[in-house]
Tab-separated table of C-alpha atoms (C1' of nucleotides) in Angstrom:
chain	number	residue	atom	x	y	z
A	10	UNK	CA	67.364	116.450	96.627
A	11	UNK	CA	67.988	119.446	93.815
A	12	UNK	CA	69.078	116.114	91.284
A	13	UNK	CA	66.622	116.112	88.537
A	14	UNK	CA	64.939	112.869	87.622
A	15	UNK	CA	66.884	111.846	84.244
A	16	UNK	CA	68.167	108.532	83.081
A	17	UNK	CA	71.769	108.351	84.552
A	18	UNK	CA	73.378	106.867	81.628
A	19	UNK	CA	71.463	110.068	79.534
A	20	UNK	CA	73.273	113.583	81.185
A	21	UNK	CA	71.772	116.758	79.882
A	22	UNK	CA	73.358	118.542	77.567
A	23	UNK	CA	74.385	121.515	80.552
A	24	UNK	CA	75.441	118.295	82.628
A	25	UNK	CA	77.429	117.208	79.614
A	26	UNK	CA	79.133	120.832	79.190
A	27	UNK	CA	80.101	121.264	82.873
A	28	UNK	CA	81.795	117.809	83.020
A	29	UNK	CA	83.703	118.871	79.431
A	30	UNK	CA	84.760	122.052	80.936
A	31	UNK	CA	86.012	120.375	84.009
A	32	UNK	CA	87.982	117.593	81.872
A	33	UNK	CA	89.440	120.984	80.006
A	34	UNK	CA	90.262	122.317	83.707
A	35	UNK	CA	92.034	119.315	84.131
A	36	UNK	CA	94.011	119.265	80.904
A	37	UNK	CA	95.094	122.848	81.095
A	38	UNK	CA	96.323	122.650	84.867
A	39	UNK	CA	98.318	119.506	84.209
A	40	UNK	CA	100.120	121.005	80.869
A	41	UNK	CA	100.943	124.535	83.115
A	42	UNK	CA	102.573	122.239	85.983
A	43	UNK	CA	104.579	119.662	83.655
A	44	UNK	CA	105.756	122.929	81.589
A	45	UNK	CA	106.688	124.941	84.581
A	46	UNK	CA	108.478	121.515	86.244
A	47	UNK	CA	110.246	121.422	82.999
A	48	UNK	CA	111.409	124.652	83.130
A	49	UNK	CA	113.451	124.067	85.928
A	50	UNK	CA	114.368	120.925	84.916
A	51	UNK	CA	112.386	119.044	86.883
A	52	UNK	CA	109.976	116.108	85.973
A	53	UNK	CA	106.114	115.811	87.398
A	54	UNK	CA	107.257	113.573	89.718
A	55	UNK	CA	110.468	115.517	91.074
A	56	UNK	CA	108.485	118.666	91.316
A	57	UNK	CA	105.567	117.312	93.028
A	58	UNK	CA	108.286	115.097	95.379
A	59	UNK	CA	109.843	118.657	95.893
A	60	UNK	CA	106.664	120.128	96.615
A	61	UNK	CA	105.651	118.034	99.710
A	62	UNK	CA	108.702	118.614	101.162
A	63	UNK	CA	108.850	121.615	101.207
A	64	UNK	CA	106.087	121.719	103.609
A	65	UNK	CA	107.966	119.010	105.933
A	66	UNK	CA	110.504	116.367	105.726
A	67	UNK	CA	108.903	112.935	105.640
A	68	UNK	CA	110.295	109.222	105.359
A	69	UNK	CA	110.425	107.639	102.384
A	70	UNK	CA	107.468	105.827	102.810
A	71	UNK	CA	105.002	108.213	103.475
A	72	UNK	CA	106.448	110.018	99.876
A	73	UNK	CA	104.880	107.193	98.633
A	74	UNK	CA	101.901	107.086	99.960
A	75	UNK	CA	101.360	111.122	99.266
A	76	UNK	CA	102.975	110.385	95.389
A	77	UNK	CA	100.109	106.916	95.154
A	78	UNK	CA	103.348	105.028	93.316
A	79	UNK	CA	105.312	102.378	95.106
A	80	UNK	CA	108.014	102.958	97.254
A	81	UNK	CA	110.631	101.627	95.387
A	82	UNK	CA	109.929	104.305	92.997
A	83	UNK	CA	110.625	106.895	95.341
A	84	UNK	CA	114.366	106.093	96.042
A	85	UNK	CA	114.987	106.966	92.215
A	86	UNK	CA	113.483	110.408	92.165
A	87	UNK	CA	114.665	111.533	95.641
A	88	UNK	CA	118.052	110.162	94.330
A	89	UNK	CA	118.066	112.207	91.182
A	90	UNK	CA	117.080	115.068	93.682
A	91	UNK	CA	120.174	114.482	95.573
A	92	UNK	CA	122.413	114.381	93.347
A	93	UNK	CA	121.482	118.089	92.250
A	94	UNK	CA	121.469	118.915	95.567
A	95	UNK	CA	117.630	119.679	95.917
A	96	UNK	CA	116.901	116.858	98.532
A	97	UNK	CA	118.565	114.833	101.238
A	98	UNK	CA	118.348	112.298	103.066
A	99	UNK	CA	118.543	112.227	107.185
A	100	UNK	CA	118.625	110.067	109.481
A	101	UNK	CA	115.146	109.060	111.606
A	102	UNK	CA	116.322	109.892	115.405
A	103	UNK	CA	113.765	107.647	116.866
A	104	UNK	CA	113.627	104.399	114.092
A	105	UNK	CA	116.878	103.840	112.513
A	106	UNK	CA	114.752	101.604	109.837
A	107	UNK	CA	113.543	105.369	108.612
A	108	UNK	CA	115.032	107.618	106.052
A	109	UNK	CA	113.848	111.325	106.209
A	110	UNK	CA	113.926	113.025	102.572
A	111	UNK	CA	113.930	116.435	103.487
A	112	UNK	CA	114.265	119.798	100.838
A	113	UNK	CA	117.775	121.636	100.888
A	114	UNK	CA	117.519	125.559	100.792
A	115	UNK	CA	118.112	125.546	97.657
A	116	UNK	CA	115.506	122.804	97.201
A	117	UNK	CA	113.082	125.185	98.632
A	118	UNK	CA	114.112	127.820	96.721
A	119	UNK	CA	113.621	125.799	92.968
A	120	UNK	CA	110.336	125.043	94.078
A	121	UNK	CA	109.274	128.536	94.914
A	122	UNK	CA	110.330	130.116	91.754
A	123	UNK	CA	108.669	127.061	89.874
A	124	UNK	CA	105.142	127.877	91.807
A	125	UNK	CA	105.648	131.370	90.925
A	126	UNK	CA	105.769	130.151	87.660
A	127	UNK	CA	102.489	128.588	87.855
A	128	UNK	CA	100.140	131.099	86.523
A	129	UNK	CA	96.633	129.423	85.767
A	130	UNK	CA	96.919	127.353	89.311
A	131	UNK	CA	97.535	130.746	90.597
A	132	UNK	CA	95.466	133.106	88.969
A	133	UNK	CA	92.352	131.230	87.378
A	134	UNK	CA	90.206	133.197	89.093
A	135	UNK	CA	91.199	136.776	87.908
A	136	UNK	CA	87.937	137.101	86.254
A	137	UNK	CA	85.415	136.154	88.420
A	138	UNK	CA	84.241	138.299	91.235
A	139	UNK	CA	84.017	137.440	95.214
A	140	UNK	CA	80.309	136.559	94.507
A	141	UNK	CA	81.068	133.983	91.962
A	142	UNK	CA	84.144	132.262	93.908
A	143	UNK	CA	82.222	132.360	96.747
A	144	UNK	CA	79.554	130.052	94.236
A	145	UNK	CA	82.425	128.700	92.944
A	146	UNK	CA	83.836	127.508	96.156
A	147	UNK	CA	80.627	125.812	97.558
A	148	UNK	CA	80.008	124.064	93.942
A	149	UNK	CA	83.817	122.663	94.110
A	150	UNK	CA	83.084	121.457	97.821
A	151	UNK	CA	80.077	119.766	96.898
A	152	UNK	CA	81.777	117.943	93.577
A	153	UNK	CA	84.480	116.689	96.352
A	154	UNK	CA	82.388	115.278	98.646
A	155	UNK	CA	79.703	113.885	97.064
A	156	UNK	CA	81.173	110.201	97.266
B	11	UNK	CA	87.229	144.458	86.095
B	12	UNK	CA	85.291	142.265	89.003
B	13	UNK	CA	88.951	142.030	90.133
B	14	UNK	CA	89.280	143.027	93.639
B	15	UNK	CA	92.605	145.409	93.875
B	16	UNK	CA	94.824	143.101	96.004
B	17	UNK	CA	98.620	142.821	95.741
B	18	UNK	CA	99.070	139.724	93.140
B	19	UNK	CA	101.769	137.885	95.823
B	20	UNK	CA	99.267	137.252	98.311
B	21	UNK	CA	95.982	136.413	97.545
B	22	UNK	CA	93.390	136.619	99.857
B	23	UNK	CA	91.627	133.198	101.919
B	24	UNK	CA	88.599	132.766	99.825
B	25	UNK	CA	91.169	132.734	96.331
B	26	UNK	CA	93.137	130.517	97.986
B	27	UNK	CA	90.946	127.897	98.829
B	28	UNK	CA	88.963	127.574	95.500
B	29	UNK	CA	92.787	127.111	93.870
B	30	UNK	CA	93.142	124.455	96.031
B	31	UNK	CA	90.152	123.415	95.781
B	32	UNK	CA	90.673	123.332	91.828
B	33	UNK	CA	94.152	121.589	92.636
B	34	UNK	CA	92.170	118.384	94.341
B	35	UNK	CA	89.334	118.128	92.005
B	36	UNK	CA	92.345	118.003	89.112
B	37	UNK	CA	94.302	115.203	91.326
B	38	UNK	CA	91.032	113.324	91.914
B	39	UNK	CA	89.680	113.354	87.910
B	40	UNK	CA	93.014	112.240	86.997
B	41	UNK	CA	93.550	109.379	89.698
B	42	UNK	CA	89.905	108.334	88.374
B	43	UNK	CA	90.573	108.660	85.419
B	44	UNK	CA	94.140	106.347	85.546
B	45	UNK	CA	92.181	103.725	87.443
B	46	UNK	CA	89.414	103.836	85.351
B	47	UNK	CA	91.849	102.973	82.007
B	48	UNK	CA	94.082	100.638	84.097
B	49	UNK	CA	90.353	98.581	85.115
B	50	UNK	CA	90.263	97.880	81.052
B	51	UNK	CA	94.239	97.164	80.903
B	52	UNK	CA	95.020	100.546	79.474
B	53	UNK	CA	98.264	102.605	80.810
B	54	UNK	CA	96.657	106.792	80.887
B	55	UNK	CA	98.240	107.490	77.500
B	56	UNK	CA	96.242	104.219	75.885
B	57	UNK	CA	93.020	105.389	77.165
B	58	UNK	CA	93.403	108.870	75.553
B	59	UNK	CA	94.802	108.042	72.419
B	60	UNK	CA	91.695	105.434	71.912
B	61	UNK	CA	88.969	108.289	73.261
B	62	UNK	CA	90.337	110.444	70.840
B	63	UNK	CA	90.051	107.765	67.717
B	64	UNK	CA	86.735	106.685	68.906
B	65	UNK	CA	85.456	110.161	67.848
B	66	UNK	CA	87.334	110.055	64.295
B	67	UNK	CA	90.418	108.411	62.610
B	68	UNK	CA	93.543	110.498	62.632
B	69	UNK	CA	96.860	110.492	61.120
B	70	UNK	CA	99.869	109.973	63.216
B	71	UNK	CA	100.986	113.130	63.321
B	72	UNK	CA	97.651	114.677	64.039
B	73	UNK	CA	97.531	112.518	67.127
B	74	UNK	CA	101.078	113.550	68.904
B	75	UNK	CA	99.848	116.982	67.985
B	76	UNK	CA	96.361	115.984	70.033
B	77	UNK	CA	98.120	114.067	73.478
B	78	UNK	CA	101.214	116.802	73.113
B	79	UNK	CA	104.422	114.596	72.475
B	80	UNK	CA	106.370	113.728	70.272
B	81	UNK	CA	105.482	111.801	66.661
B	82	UNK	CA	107.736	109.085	67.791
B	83	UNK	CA	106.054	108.014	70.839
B	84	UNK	CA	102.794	107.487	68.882
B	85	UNK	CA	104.081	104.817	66.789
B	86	UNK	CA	104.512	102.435	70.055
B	87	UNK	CA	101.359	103.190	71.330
B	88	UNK	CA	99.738	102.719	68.178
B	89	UNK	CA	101.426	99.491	68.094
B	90	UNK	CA	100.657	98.436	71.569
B	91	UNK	CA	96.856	99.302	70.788
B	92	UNK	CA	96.755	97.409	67.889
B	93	UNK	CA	98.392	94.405	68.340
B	94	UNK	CA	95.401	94.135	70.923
B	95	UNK	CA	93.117	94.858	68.007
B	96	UNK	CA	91.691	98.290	69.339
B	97	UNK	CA	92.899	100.523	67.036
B	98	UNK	CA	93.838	100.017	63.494
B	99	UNK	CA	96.084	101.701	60.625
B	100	UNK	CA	94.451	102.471	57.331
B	101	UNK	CA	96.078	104.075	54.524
B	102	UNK	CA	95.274	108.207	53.664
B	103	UNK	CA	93.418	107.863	49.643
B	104	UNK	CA	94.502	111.048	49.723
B	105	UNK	CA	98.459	111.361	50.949
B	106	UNK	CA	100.353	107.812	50.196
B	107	UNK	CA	102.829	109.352	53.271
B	108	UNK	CA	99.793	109.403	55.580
B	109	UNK	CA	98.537	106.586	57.988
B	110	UNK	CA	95.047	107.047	59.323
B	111	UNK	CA	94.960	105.232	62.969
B	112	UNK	CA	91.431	104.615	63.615
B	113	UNK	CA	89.302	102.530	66.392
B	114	UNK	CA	88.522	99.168	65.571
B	115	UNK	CA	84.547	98.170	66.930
B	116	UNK	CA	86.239	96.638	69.837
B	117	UNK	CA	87.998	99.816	70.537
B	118	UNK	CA	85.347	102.032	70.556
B	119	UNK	CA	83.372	98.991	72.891
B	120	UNK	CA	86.250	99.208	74.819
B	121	UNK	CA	86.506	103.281	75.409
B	122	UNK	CA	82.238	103.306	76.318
B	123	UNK	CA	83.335	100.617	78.899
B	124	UNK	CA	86.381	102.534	80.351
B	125	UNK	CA	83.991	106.319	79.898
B	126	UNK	CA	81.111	104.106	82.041
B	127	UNK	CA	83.322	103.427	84.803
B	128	UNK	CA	84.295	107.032	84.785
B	129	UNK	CA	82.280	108.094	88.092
B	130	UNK	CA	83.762	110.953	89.131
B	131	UNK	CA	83.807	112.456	85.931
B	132	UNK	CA	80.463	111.272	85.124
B	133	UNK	CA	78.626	112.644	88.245
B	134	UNK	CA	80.459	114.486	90.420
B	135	UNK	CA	77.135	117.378	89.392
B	136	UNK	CA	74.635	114.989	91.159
B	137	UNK	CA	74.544	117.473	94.140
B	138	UNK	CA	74.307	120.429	92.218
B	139	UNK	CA	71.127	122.151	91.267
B	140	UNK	CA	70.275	123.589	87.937
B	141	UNK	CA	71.529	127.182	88.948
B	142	UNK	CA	74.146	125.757	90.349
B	143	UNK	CA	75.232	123.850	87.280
B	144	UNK	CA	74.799	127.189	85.295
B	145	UNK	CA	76.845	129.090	87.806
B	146	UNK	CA	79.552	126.464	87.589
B	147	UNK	CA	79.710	126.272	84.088
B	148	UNK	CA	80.154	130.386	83.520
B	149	UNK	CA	82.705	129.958	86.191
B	150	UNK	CA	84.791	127.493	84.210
B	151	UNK	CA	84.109	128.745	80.874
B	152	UNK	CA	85.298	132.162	82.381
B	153	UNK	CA	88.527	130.730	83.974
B	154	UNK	CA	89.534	128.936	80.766
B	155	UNK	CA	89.142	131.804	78.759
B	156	UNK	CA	91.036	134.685	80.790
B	157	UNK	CA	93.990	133.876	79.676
C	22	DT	C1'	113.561	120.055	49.537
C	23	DA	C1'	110.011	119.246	52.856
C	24	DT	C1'	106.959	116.114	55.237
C	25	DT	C1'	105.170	111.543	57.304
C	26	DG	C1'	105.984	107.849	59.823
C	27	DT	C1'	109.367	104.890	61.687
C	28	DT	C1'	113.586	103.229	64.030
C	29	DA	C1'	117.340	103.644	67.409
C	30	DT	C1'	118.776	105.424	71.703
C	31	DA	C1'	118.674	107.041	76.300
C	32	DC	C1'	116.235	108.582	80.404
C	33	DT	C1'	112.413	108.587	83.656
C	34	DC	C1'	108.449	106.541	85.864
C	35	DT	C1'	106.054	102.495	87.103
C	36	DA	C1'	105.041	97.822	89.461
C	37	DT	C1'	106.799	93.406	91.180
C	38	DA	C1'	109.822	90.624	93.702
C	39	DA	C1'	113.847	89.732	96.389
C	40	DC	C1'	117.242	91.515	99.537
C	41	DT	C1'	119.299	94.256	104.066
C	42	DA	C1'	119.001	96.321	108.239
C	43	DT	C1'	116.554	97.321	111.657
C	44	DA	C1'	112.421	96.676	114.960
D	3	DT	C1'	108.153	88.038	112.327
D	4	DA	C1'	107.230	92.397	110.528
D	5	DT	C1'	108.674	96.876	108.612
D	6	DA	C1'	111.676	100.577	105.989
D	7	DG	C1'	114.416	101.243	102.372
D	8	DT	C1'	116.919	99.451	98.558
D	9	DT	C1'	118.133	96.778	94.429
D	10	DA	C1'	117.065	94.250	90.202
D	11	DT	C1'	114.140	93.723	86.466
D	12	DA	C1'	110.867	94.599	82.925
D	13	DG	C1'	107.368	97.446	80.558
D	14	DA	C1'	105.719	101.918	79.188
D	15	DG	C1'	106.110	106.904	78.098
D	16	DT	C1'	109.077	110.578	76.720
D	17	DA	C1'	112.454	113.419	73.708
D	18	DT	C1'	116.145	113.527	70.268
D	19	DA	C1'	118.265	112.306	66.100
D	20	DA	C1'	118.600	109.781	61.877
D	21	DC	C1'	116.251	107.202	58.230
D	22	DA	C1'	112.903	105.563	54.195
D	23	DA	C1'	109.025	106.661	51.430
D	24	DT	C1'	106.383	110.113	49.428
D	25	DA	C1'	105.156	114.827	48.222
DNA sequence: TATTGTTATACTCTATAACTATA
DNA sequence: TATAGTTATAGAGTATAACAATA
């Protein structure tokens, strides 16, 4: 195991750094997304509602599931979505229990220009080289599936 | 410039996986981060407002300039904090206008508990060698600064 | 006059519980 | 009876605007 032998509840000071920088990661990434949500009007929520559907429609429950909130939350946002015309709701061919929330063109289209808008998730990497994202990459692997 | 000369509109595989990868370490800090504050009976903005107290008292104002809302919305969650005796208003010797919120002992006791049970955050460098750790940081410092 | 903190208001997100229509 | 979606309710966070106390 590379793990040095230290006292878990004492990190090192680079240990401590890293884990700051990360937290900063964090911070920044979140602030970019709610500004560029706002910017078209949109809450966190909505956009990242908007987001997974514009990948594929998907029933209300399994919104909720992706979102981690409950699913009587979800009728509220995909209503507000509906009502500006960004979302709607079909009909489930084979359970008629099941709502699909699916993203209208235009739908599509606000969430395109709002991930355009997204510059650090975008382009945080414009500095580093193909050698250090490659390093980059296989550190941020690691960090995920260490559990 | 280490920047390879691709067009900006599609970048290529490897970018695209470490900003995803960057995209699911930020969704996993912050669900661990939630449950983490919501284990000690704190809602997300609680837990932040106390972590930043525990490190020095601040005046209102200072604070919605810290968690990046309004001056308004600090007063209730001041108040919610310190009706459960975590945080505390003092006045500013210096500025009769002034309210210094500061942690109470049992707040700070309460934000090392909550920053314990903060795994992910904590040790998600366990896998990571030295280098590694080095690499990682220069990574992140880099990214954060390029703007 | 300008600034600090607060109050009042309205909207959104959140969880819980109860309801309906299907299965 | 179980499940999908909704409604009702209450608490919390948020922004805006107006206010009192102090500078």
């Amino acid at each position: 195991m590379a793990t040095p032998r230290t006292t878990p509840s004492r990190p090192d000071a680079l240990t401590l750094e890293v884990v700051e920088l990360i937290g900063s990661v964090v911070a920044r990434y979140h602030e970019e997304y709610e500004e560029a949500a706002a910017g078209h009007a949109l809450t966190g929520a909505q956009a990242r509602l908007l987001s997974l559907l514009c990948l594929e429609p998907l029933p209300m429950r399994r919104l909720a599931q992706r979102l981690k909130c409950e699913p009587s939350n979800v009728t509220g946002i995909v209503d507000r979505l509906e009502s500006r015309g960004l979302v709607e709701r079909r009909p489930d061919p084979a359970d008629r229990r099941v709502k699909l929330a699916a993203a209208t063109p235009e739908g599509r289209q606000v969430a395109r220009n709002m991930q355009n808008s997204l510059r650090f998730a975008r382009e945080p990497l414009a500095g580093l080289s193909e050698e250090e994202r490659v390093a980059l990459r296989d550190a941020l692997r690691r960090m995920l599936s260490a559990d």
